[in-house]
Amino acid sequence: MKKSLRGASIGVLALVIAAAPAAAQELPGSFEGVTIDAKLIGGQQYEALYARIAEWEEATGATVNVVSKKNHFELDKEIKSDIATGTISWCVGSNHSSFAPQYPDIYTDLSALLPQEEIDAFVPANIKASTLDGKLVMLPRAQFDVSALYYQKSLYEDEEKKAAFQEEYGYELAPPDTWEEVADQAKFFADPPDFYGTQFAGKEEAINGRFYEMLVAEGGEYLDAEGRPAFNSEAGVRALNWFVDLYEAKAVPAGTTNYLWDDLGQGFASGTVAINLDWPGWAGFFNDPESSKVAGNVGVKVQPKGSSGKRTGWSGHHGFSVTENCADKEAAASLAWWLTNEDSQKLEASAGPLPTRTGVWDWVIAEAEDDPYRQEVLAAFQKAAEHAFPVPQTAAWIEISNAVYPELQAAILGDKTPQQALDDAAGEATMILEDLGEL
């Protein structure tokens, strides 16, 4: 396991096996009496890290005032409101590689505030994705995201279910490797309102991102070579029909069109969902008996592939940025470094999230040697990362998502046909790109 992980080439998450250099002496620094206002992402898989803020305060003499803590969709809206009203008075903000291109001008270049050896300690691909127009606008935290498939193992070990599935669908019941198999199994396992075959996040960028990766797996493209919306294609209709079909079959919860990531995590942990495409940050939570009813019964495997033979693989990573308006950028950069340093990444990675520091990958692999579940998680996400791809390279991605997702919902709920919904969404996306001067 250790050898195979170290020898793998995983694209966006390429591992460079080398010891991370020691922190420079000036970090974390001394900032007696300084107060750093921060806007942070909140949610089950992100919270444990923030306990380390008190350690940074003690080490530096500074104080952190968390002025906002929300999911990233709500945080994004708040940041845009701050930009519109000219009220960016806070210093440190949670950021994400999918959201960052919208507002690169509000964040300072961290490479001018931190020792180069500290920046070099991160996986180069993550630093590259965190750099916009030559500016390092965020430091990656141990939250590299690409989704793999979690499932309840006992369902696939039940002889009666295996026989019934074979009779109904004509092939052996096994953890799915295609999205068509996921659909079959989700319908088979579903017993609403008590149990569901699968689920999906059905609003905001979440459903647009899931649609996007399903579109790619179906052989389609979101934007064409000229940057024009191209998702209202045959491949797009097939991709959207996957969601529509499962909703109509009641194989997913009725409220799934209002779900976001925490809803999915809590849903699978409740034991009422058979199969769940989700992020690595949930791995520890799902297998913890104090938080999960499926602990000890969780299988993890590489995400399924679509009809084109491509696997889904929408990916990105979280991080922390420092605003240009911050009155004490050095203190703010120190906090961003502290929340992404080796100790912080070990803390986050111990619960399942994938690290973005090279040296922490060595540690994670070593820690998993005597933990079969963790080995399974690492193997699954290693393979998942081989198929990872970022969002379309446009600063309008989130704005387009905000216009597209209601159309996707309309199709899922049966208010529009998939083709009509995608045509309408493509029209709105085109206008957004034209208004921004990208078309």
Tab-separated table of C-alpha atoms in Angstrom:
chain	number	residue	atom	x	y	z
A	1	MET	CA	0.000	0.000	0.000
A	2	LYS	CA	2.706	2.435	1.021
A	3	LYS	CA	4.758	1.671	-2.069
A	4	SER	CA	1.834	1.970	-4.467
A	5	LEU	CA	0.696	5.285	-3.024
A	6	ARG	CA	4.171	6.794	-3.226
A	7	GLY	CA	4.665	5.644	-6.772
A	8	ALA	CA	1.363	6.934	-8.069
A	9	SER	CA	0.991	9.900	-10.365
A	10	ILE	CA	-2.285	11.537	-9.500
A	11	GLY	CA	-2.454	14.600	-11.687
A	12	VAL	CA	-3.763	17.560	-9.767
A	13	LEU	CA	-2.648	15.984	-6.500
A	14	ALA	CA	0.842	14.949	-7.667
A	15	LEU	CA	2.869	13.840	-4.671
A	16	VAL	CA	6.472	14.948	-4.435
A	17	ILE	CA	7.973	12.763	-1.744
A	18	ALA	CA	10.327	14.969	0.202
A	19	ALA	CA	10.556	16.119	3.763
A	20	ALA	CA	8.885	19.464	4.388
A	21	PRO	CA	11.375	22.094	5.504
A	22	ALA	CA	11.215	23.436	9.023
A	23	ALA	CA	9.241	26.590	9.632
A	24	ALA	CA	11.213	29.810	9.422
A	25	GLN	CA	12.183	31.361	12.766
A	26	GLU	CA	10.026	34.427	12.233
A	27	LEU	CA	6.877	32.315	12.226
A	28	PRO	CA	4.463	32.561	13.872
A	29	GLY	CA	5.846	35.949	14.979
A	30	SER	CA	4.918	38.409	17.711
A	31	PHE	CA	1.851	40.619	17.269
A	32	GLU	CA	0.949	41.757	20.767
A	33	GLY	CA	-2.331	43.677	20.857
A	34	VAL	CA	-3.251	43.018	17.197
A	35	THR	CA	-6.798	41.861	16.417
A	36	ILE	CA	-7.417	39.893	13.242
A	37	ASP	CA	-10.997	39.773	11.997
A	38	ALA	CA	-11.741	36.573	10.090
A	39	LYS	CA	-14.520	35.148	7.935
A	40	LEU	CA	-14.360	31.357	7.972
A	41	ILE	CA	-16.154	28.460	6.390
A	42	GLY	CA	-18.203	26.496	8.909
A	43	GLY	CA	-19.394	22.910	8.826
A	44	GLN	CA	-18.752	19.530	10.378
A	45	GLN	CA	-15.587	18.655	8.454
A	46	TYR	CA	-14.003	22.117	8.798
A	47	GLU	CA	-14.474	22.936	12.485
A	48	ALA	CA	-11.806	20.888	14.269
A	49	LEU	CA	-9.006	23.017	12.833
A	50	TYR	CA	-10.268	26.210	14.451
A	51	ALA	CA	-9.372	24.943	17.916
A	52	ARG	CA	-5.784	25.760	16.940
A	53	ILE	CA	-6.576	29.461	16.702
A	54	ALA	CA	-6.255	29.745	20.490
A	55	GLU	CA	-2.729	28.304	20.241
A	56	TRP	CA	-1.791	30.926	17.649
A	57	GLU	CA	-3.184	33.678	19.881
A	58	GLU	CA	-1.110	32.430	22.801
A	59	ALA	CA	2.028	32.162	20.666
A	60	THR	CA	1.743	35.596	19.046
A	61	GLY	CA	-0.128	37.749	21.554
A	62	ALA	CA	-2.716	38.603	18.908
A	63	THR	CA	-6.470	38.019	19.032
A	64	VAL	CA	-8.705	36.511	16.358
A	65	ASN	CA	-12.244	37.809	16.046
A	66	VAL	CA	-14.357	35.461	13.917
A	67	VAL	CA	-16.916	37.847	12.467
A	68	SER	CA	-18.635	35.267	10.273
A	69	LYS	CA	-18.777	31.492	9.992
A	70	LYS	CA	-20.998	30.069	7.253
A	71	ASN	CA	-21.035	27.468	4.508
A	72	HIS	CA	-19.052	28.657	1.511
A	73	PHE	CA	-22.095	29.463	-0.581
A	74	GLU	CA	-23.387	31.904	2.030
A	75	LEU	CA	-19.866	33.169	2.700
A	76	ASP	CA	-19.434	33.890	-1.007
A	77	LYS	CA	-22.598	35.989	-1.034
A	78	GLU	CA	-21.398	37.891	2.030
A	79	ILE	CA	-17.991	38.605	0.488
A	80	LYS	CA	-19.636	39.882	-2.690
A	81	SER	CA	-21.839	42.132	-0.588
A	82	ASP	CA	-18.726	43.463	1.178
A	83	ILE	CA	-17.126	44.188	-2.194
A	84	ALA	CA	-20.247	45.969	-3.447
A	85	THR	CA	-20.528	48.146	-0.348
A	86	GLY	CA	-16.804	48.744	0.079
A	87	THR	CA	-16.769	47.243	3.573
A	88	ILE	CA	-13.886	44.797	3.422
A	89	SER	CA	-12.420	45.556	6.818
A	90	TRP	CA	-11.670	41.954	7.788
A	91	CYS	CA	-8.242	40.383	7.273
A	92	VAL	CA	-8.418	36.596	6.837
A	93	GLY	CA	-11.025	34.730	4.834
A	94	SER	CA	-11.708	31.143	3.865
A	95	ASN	CA	-11.293	30.662	0.138
A	96	HIS	CA	-11.660	27.885	-2.429
A	97	SER	CA	-10.082	27.246	-5.807
A	98	SER	CA	-13.529	27.301	-7.452
A	99	PHE	CA	-14.496	30.633	-5.867
A	100	ALA	CA	-11.161	32.483	-5.875
A	101	PRO	CA	-11.137	33.558	-9.562
A	102	GLN	CA	-14.170	35.780	-8.924
A	103	TYR	CA	-12.367	38.246	-6.695
A	104	PRO	CA	-8.568	38.032	-6.982
A	105	ASP	CA	-8.136	41.793	-6.527
A	106	ILE	CA	-9.305	41.826	-2.914
A	107	TYR	CA	-6.577	39.431	-1.744
A	108	THR	CA	-2.891	40.157	-1.245
A	109	ASP	CA	0.067	38.170	-2.566
A	110	LEU	CA	1.076	35.785	0.218
A	111	SER	CA	4.375	34.977	-1.458
A	112	ALA	CA	5.575	38.450	-0.413
A	113	LEU	CA	4.693	37.801	3.240
A	114	LEU	CA	5.916	34.246	3.863
A	115	PRO	CA	9.291	32.481	3.545
A	116	GLN	CA	9.691	30.743	0.187
A	117	GLU	CA	10.629	27.476	1.904
A	118	GLU	CA	7.195	27.399	3.533
A	119	ILE	CA	5.452	27.868	0.190
A	120	ASP	CA	7.695	25.196	-1.326
A	121	ALA	CA	6.474	22.752	1.338
A	122	PHE	CA	3.067	22.531	-0.360
A	123	VAL	CA	2.207	20.205	-3.239
A	124	PRO	CA	3.169	22.294	-6.295
A	125	ALA	CA	-0.099	21.644	-8.146
A	126	ASN	CA	-2.076	23.079	-5.228
A	127	ILE	CA	0.101	26.179	-5.090
A	128	LYS	CA	-0.302	26.612	-8.842
A	129	ALA	CA	-4.092	26.425	-8.497
A	130	SER	CA	-3.911	28.983	-5.661
A	131	THR	CA	-2.008	31.467	-7.812
A	132	LEU	CA	-3.963	33.923	-9.973
A	133	ASP	CA	-2.260	36.388	-12.312
A	134	GLY	CA	1.032	35.697	-10.583
A	135	LYS	CA	-0.354	36.290	-7.069
A	136	LEU	CA	-0.522	33.561	-4.440
A	137	VAL	CA	-4.002	34.471	-3.235
A	138	MET	CA	-4.454	31.657	-0.719
A	139	LEU	CA	-2.592	29.024	1.252
A	140	PRO	CA	-4.137	25.562	0.787
A	141	ARG	CA	-5.430	23.803	3.881
A	142	ALA	CA	-5.626	20.009	4.218
A	143	GLN	CA	-8.887	19.925	2.317
A	144	PHE	CA	-8.154	18.796	-1.231
A	145	ASP	CA	-11.537	17.727	-2.568
A	146	VAL	CA	-12.413	15.074	-5.082
A	147	SER	CA	-15.266	12.670	-4.421
A	148	ALA	CA	-15.209	8.903	-4.075
A	149	LEU	CA	-18.049	6.477	-3.418
A	150	TYR	CA	-18.996	5.500	0.137
A	151	TYR	CA	-21.366	2.580	0.596
A	152	GLN	CA	-22.805	0.331	3.287
A	153	LYS	CA	-20.886	-2.933	2.999
A	154	SER	CA	-23.547	-5.090	4.639
A	155	LEU	CA	-25.960	-4.455	1.768
A	156	TYR	CA	-23.571	-6.203	-0.598
A	157	GLU	CA	-23.061	-9.131	1.758
A	158	ASP	CA	-26.781	-9.913	2.162
A	159	GLU	CA	-27.455	-13.148	0.245
A	160	GLU	CA	-31.190	-12.484	-0.132
A	161	LYS	CA	-30.532	-9.043	-1.585
A	162	LYS	CA	-27.875	-10.435	-3.907
A	163	ALA	CA	-30.260	-13.059	-5.252
A	164	ALA	CA	-33.142	-10.592	-5.639
A	165	PHE	CA	-30.955	-8.070	-7.426
A	166	GLN	CA	-29.555	-10.701	-9.796
A	167	GLU	CA	-33.074	-11.780	-10.681
A	168	GLU	CA	-34.337	-8.235	-11.253
A	169	TYR	CA	-31.372	-6.670	-13.038
A	170	GLY	CA	-29.553	-9.629	-14.535
A	171	TYR	CA	-26.107	-8.962	-13.097
A	172	GLU	CA	-24.312	-9.531	-9.807
A	173	LEU	CA	-24.829	-7.105	-6.940
A	174	ALA	CA	-21.444	-5.511	-6.162
A	175	PRO	CA	-20.264	-2.000	-5.282
A	176	PRO	CA	-20.972	-0.059	-8.493
A	177	ASP	CA	-18.357	0.977	-11.037
A	178	THR	CA	-20.660	2.872	-13.407
A	179	TRP	CA	-23.290	5.530	-12.825
A	180	GLU	CA	-25.836	3.295	-14.543
A	181	GLU	CA	-25.139	0.652	-11.888
A	182	VAL	CA	-25.503	3.297	-9.168
A	183	ALA	CA	-28.950	4.167	-10.546
A	184	ASP	CA	-30.010	0.502	-10.662
A	185	GLN	CA	-28.815	-0.149	-7.131
A	186	ALA	CA	-30.242	3.062	-5.729
A	187	LYS	CA	-33.690	2.088	-6.986
A	188	PHE	CA	-33.259	-1.461	-5.712
A	189	PHE	CA	-32.191	-0.455	-2.192
A	190	ALA	CA	-34.678	2.390	-1.803
A	191	ASP	CA	-37.527	1.909	0.659
A	192	PRO	CA	-38.913	5.436	1.162
A	193	PRO	CA	-39.474	7.175	3.486
A	194	ASP	CA	-37.228	5.097	5.742
A	195	PHE	CA	-34.325	4.249	3.471
A	196	TYR	CA	-32.910	5.662	0.229
A	197	GLY	CA	-30.595	4.332	-2.427
A	198	THR	CA	-28.520	7.484	-2.758
A	199	GLN	CA	-28.702	11.283	-2.449
A	200	PHE	CA	-27.214	14.414	-3.955
A	201	ALA	CA	-26.755	18.053	-3.015
A	202	GLY	CA	-29.473	19.748	-5.018
A	203	LYS	CA	-28.844	23.483	-4.918
A	204	GLU	CA	-26.205	26.205	-5.316
A	205	GLU	CA	-22.892	25.351	-6.983
A	206	ALA	CA	-23.219	21.878	-5.462
A	207	ILE	CA	-25.768	20.584	-7.979
A	208	ASN	CA	-24.143	22.467	-10.848
A	209	GLY	CA	-20.796	20.887	-9.965
A	210	ARG	CA	-22.295	17.413	-9.764
A	211	PHE	CA	-24.050	17.976	-13.088
A	212	TYR	CA	-20.784	19.256	-14.563
A	213	GLU	CA	-18.811	16.169	-13.617
A	214	MET	CA	-21.616	13.860	-14.768
A	215	LEU	CA	-21.651	15.767	-18.065
A	216	VAL	CA	-17.913	15.130	-18.481
A	217	ALA	CA	-18.431	11.455	-17.642
A	218	GLU	CA	-21.085	11.327	-20.355
A	219	GLY	CA	-18.612	12.707	-22.887
A	220	GLY	CA	-19.846	16.300	-22.900
A	221	GLU	CA	-18.265	19.656	-22.149
A	222	TYR	CA	-19.526	22.560	-20.083
A	223	LEU	CA	-17.900	25.310	-22.141
A	224	ASP	CA	-16.613	24.722	-25.657
A	225	ALA	CA	-13.207	25.716	-27.044
A	226	GLU	CA	-14.458	29.279	-27.567
A	227	GLY	CA	-15.747	29.501	-23.999
A	228	ARG	CA	-19.432	29.230	-24.971
A	229	PRO	CA	-21.907	27.146	-22.931
A	230	ALA	CA	-22.134	23.688	-24.499
A	231	PHE	CA	-23.878	21.709	-21.776
A	232	ASN	CA	-27.298	21.714	-23.480
A	233	SER	CA	-26.190	18.776	-25.590
A	234	GLU	CA	-27.218	15.137	-25.842
A	235	ALA	CA	-24.580	14.367	-23.230
A	236	GLY	CA	-26.021	17.111	-21.032
A	237	VAL	CA	-29.512	15.675	-21.297
A	238	ARG	CA	-28.206	12.213	-20.387
A	239	ALA	CA	-26.358	13.675	-17.410
A	240	LEU	CA	-29.366	15.610	-16.133
A	241	ASN	CA	-31.689	12.667	-16.719
A	242	TRP	CA	-29.637	10.669	-14.213
A	243	PHE	CA	-30.755	13.039	-11.456
A	244	VAL	CA	-34.309	13.332	-12.799
A	245	ASP	CA	-34.758	9.570	-13.018
A	246	LEU	CA	-33.660	8.910	-9.433
A	247	TYR	CA	-35.854	11.701	-8.099
A	248	GLU	CA	-38.897	10.417	-9.977
A	249	ALA	CA	-38.199	6.884	-8.725
A	250	LYS	CA	-38.081	8.161	-5.111
A	251	ALA	CA	-34.650	6.567	-4.794
A	252	VAL	CA	-33.382	9.830	-3.237
A	253	PRO	CA	-34.917	11.823	-0.369
A	254	ALA	CA	-37.692	14.199	-1.412
A	255	GLY	CA	-35.790	17.120	0.084
A	256	THR	CA	-32.573	16.436	-1.809
A	257	THR	CA	-33.041	19.529	-4.012
A	258	ASN	CA	-32.495	21.587	-0.838
A	259	TYR	CA	-29.489	19.602	0.393
A	260	LEU	CA	-25.930	20.867	0.722
A	261	TRP	CA	-22.833	19.021	1.898
A	262	ASP	CA	-23.595	18.776	5.612
A	263	ASP	CA	-27.019	17.337	4.818
A	264	LEU	CA	-25.404	14.583	2.767
A	265	GLY	CA	-22.842	13.782	5.430
A	266	GLN	CA	-25.414	13.577	8.185
A	267	GLY	CA	-27.717	11.573	5.912
A	268	PHE	CA	-25.212	8.845	5.163
A	269	ALA	CA	-24.049	8.752	8.787
A	270	SER	CA	-27.671	8.257	9.869
A	271	GLY	CA	-27.687	4.833	8.212
A	272	THR	CA	-30.600	5.686	5.923
A	273	VAL	CA	-28.658	5.935	2.631
A	274	ALA	CA	-27.040	3.034	0.781
A	275	ILE	CA	-24.581	4.784	-1.572
A	276	ASN	CA	-23.078	8.241	-1.207
A	277	LEU	CA	-20.687	10.153	-3.492
A	278	ASP	CA	-18.822	12.431	-1.106
A	279	TRP	CA	-15.622	14.209	-0.133
A	280	PRO	CA	-12.640	12.750	1.757
A	281	GLY	CA	-13.283	14.992	4.756
A	282	TRP	CA	-16.199	12.789	5.805
A	283	ALA	CA	-14.202	9.545	5.973
A	284	GLY	CA	-13.392	9.734	9.686
A	285	PHE	CA	-16.852	11.013	10.600
A	286	PHE	CA	-18.573	8.126	8.799
A	287	ASN	CA	-16.486	5.518	10.625
A	288	ASP	CA	-16.719	7.068	14.090
A	289	PRO	CA	-19.320	5.279	16.260
A	290	GLU	CA	-19.939	8.473	18.200
A	291	SER	CA	-21.112	10.305	15.090
A	292	SER	CA	-22.206	7.592	12.683
A	293	LYS	CA	-24.597	4.651	12.707
A	294	VAL	CA	-22.701	3.061	9.820
A	295	ALA	CA	-19.336	3.010	11.613
A	296	GLY	CA	-17.571	-0.268	10.880
A	297	ASN	CA	-19.833	-0.840	7.878
A	298	VAL	CA	-18.363	1.691	5.443
A	299	GLY	CA	-16.783	0.724	2.150
A	300	VAL	CA	-14.999	3.262	-0.062
A	301	LYS	CA	-14.071	2.940	-3.730
A	302	VAL	CA	-13.126	5.059	-6.727
A	303	GLN	CA	-15.970	7.135	-8.165
A	304	PRO	CA	-17.992	5.494	-10.981
A	305	LYS	CA	-17.688	6.194	-14.688
A	306	GLY	CA	-20.269	7.426	-17.151
A	307	SER	CA	-21.254	6.068	-20.548
A	308	SER	CA	-18.141	7.626	-22.145
A	309	GLY	CA	-15.854	5.563	-19.919
A	310	LYS	CA	-14.682	8.683	-18.076
A	311	ARG	CA	-15.133	8.900	-14.326
A	312	THR	CA	-16.581	11.885	-12.542
A	313	GLY	CA	-13.905	13.969	-10.832
A	314	TRP	CA	-14.938	17.567	-10.093
A	315	SER	CA	-12.239	18.796	-7.732
A	316	GLY	CA	-10.792	21.754	-5.908
A	317	HIS	CA	-9.257	22.729	-2.602
A	318	HIS	CA	-9.887	25.025	0.352
A	319	GLY	CA	-7.524	27.608	1.751
A	320	PHE	CA	-7.097	30.896	3.575
A	321	SER	CA	-6.534	34.345	2.061
A	322	VAL	CA	-5.470	37.748	3.392
A	323	THR	CA	-7.208	40.900	2.185
A	324	GLU	CA	-5.416	43.856	0.627
A	325	ASN	CA	-7.278	46.106	3.086
A	326	CYS	CA	-5.907	44.329	6.152
A	327	ALA	CA	-4.118	46.723	8.482
A	328	ASP	CA	-1.612	44.080	9.634
A	329	LYS	CA	-0.934	41.756	6.730
A	330	GLU	CA	2.039	40.081	8.440
A	331	ALA	CA	-0.097	38.980	11.382
A	332	ALA	CA	-2.869	37.836	9.045
A	333	ALA	CA	-0.400	35.874	6.902
A	334	SER	CA	0.958	34.271	10.049
A	335	LEU	CA	-2.543	33.110	10.964
A	336	ALA	CA	-3.131	31.743	7.444
A	337	TRP	CA	0.193	29.913	7.692
A	338	TRP	CA	-0.637	28.568	11.153
A	339	LEU	CA	-3.935	27.117	9.923
A	340	THR	CA	-2.176	25.396	7.033
A	341	ASN	CA	1.144	24.412	8.637
A	342	GLU	CA	2.277	20.843	9.157
A	343	ASP	CA	0.617	20.384	12.551
A	344	SER	CA	-2.672	21.807	11.286
A	345	GLN	CA	-2.597	19.594	8.205
A	346	LYS	CA	-1.902	16.520	10.319
A	347	LEU	CA	-4.881	17.414	12.521
A	348	GLU	CA	-7.214	17.699	9.534
A	349	ALA	CA	-5.776	14.761	7.598
A	350	SER	CA	-6.160	12.445	10.599
A	351	ALA	CA	-9.935	12.640	10.114
A	352	GLY	CA	-9.836	11.806	6.422
A	353	PRO	CA	-9.259	14.991	4.398
A	354	LEU	CA	-6.409	14.932	1.900
A	355	PRO	CA	-3.390	17.112	2.800
A	356	THR	CA	-1.821	19.700	0.531
A	357	ARG	CA	1.653	19.660	2.112
A	358	THR	CA	4.086	17.144	0.679
A	359	GLY	CA	5.565	16.078	4.015
A	360	VAL	CA	2.135	15.434	5.511
A	361	TRP	CA	1.442	12.879	2.784
A	362	ASP	CA	4.394	10.849	4.112
A	363	TRP	CA	2.910	11.061	7.588
A	364	VAL	CA	-0.602	10.091	6.454
A	365	ILE	CA	0.684	7.040	4.595
A	366	ALA	CA	2.728	5.904	7.595
A	367	GLU	CA	-0.193	6.435	9.984
A	368	ALA	CA	-2.448	4.207	7.847
A	369	GLU	CA	-0.188	1.156	7.921
A	370	ASP	CA	-2.082	-0.509	10.782
A	371	ASP	CA	-5.535	0.870	9.954
A	372	PRO	CA	-7.364	-1.145	7.252
A	373	TYR	CA	-10.182	1.377	6.899
A	374	ARG	CA	-7.774	4.294	6.498
A	375	GLN	CA	-5.820	2.272	3.932
A	376	GLU	CA	-9.047	1.671	2.024
A	377	VAL	CA	-9.870	5.382	2.154
A	378	LEU	CA	-6.408	6.397	0.939
A	379	ALA	CA	-6.464	3.830	-1.866
A	380	ALA	CA	-9.906	4.993	-3.013
A	381	PHE	CA	-9.044	8.674	-2.980
A	382	GLN	CA	-5.650	8.041	-4.566
A	383	LYS	CA	-7.514	6.513	-7.507
A	384	ALA	CA	-10.182	9.225	-7.358
A	385	ALA	CA	-7.526	11.935	-7.626
A	386	GLU	CA	-6.176	10.335	-10.811
A	387	HIS	CA	-9.438	11.404	-12.451
A	388	ALA	CA	-9.678	14.852	-10.844
A	389	PHE	CA	-10.391	17.927	-12.951
A	390	PRO	CA	-11.083	21.563	-11.963
A	391	VAL	CA	-14.089	23.704	-12.796
A	392	PRO	CA	-14.156	25.447	-16.195
A	393	GLN	CA	-11.558	28.198	-16.281
A	394	THR	CA	-13.768	31.249	-16.088
A	395	ALA	CA	-14.162	33.860	-13.387
A	396	ALA	CA	-17.908	33.540	-13.986
A	397	TRP	CA	-18.151	29.946	-12.728
A	398	ILE	CA	-20.024	30.788	-9.514
A	399	GLU	CA	-22.240	33.389	-11.185
A	400	ILE	CA	-23.078	30.875	-13.896
A	401	SER	CA	-23.752	28.247	-11.231
A	402	ASN	CA	-26.193	30.585	-9.523
A	403	ALA	CA	-28.082	30.973	-12.804
A	404	VAL	CA	-27.923	27.320	-13.844
A	405	TYR	CA	-28.861	25.525	-10.643
A	406	PRO	CA	-32.529	26.697	-10.542
A	407	GLU	CA	-32.911	25.326	-14.078
A	408	LEU	CA	-31.444	21.991	-13.008
A	409	GLN	CA	-33.853	21.954	-10.075
A	410	ALA	CA	-36.766	22.702	-12.418
A	411	ALA	CA	-35.938	19.610	-14.457
A	412	ILE	CA	-35.445	17.412	-11.396
A	413	LEU	CA	-38.777	18.528	-9.953
A	414	GLY	CA	-40.538	17.968	-13.280
A	415	ASP	CA	-41.350	21.606	-14.008
A	416	LYS	CA	-39.336	21.560	-17.243
A	417	THR	CA	-37.983	18.900	-19.554
A	418	PRO	CA	-34.228	18.383	-19.228
A	419	GLN	CA	-33.640	19.821	-22.702
A	420	GLN	CA	-35.758	22.896	-22.007
A	421	ALA	CA	-34.032	23.462	-18.659
A	422	LEU	CA	-30.560	23.169	-20.198
A	423	ASP	CA	-31.418	25.403	-23.148
A	424	ASP	CA	-32.702	28.070	-20.766
A	425	ALA	CA	-29.638	27.667	-18.544
A	426	ALA	CA	-27.288	27.944	-21.526
A	427	GLY	CA	-29.000	31.159	-22.584
A	428	GLU	CA	-28.553	32.691	-19.151
A	429	ALA	CA	-24.931	31.546	-18.947
A	430	THR	CA	-24.216	33.070	-22.347
A	431	MET	CA	-25.559	36.439	-21.228
A	432	ILE	CA	-23.397	36.333	-18.103
A	433	LEU	CA	-20.272	35.613	-20.125
A	434	GLU	CA	-21.144	38.340	-22.635
A	435	ASP	CA	-21.712	40.873	-19.854
A	436	LEU	CA	-18.292	40.034	-18.403
A	437	GLY	CA	-16.655	40.420	-21.786
A	438	GLU	CA	-15.594	36.775	-21.998
A	439	LEU	CA	-17.627	36.279	-25.189
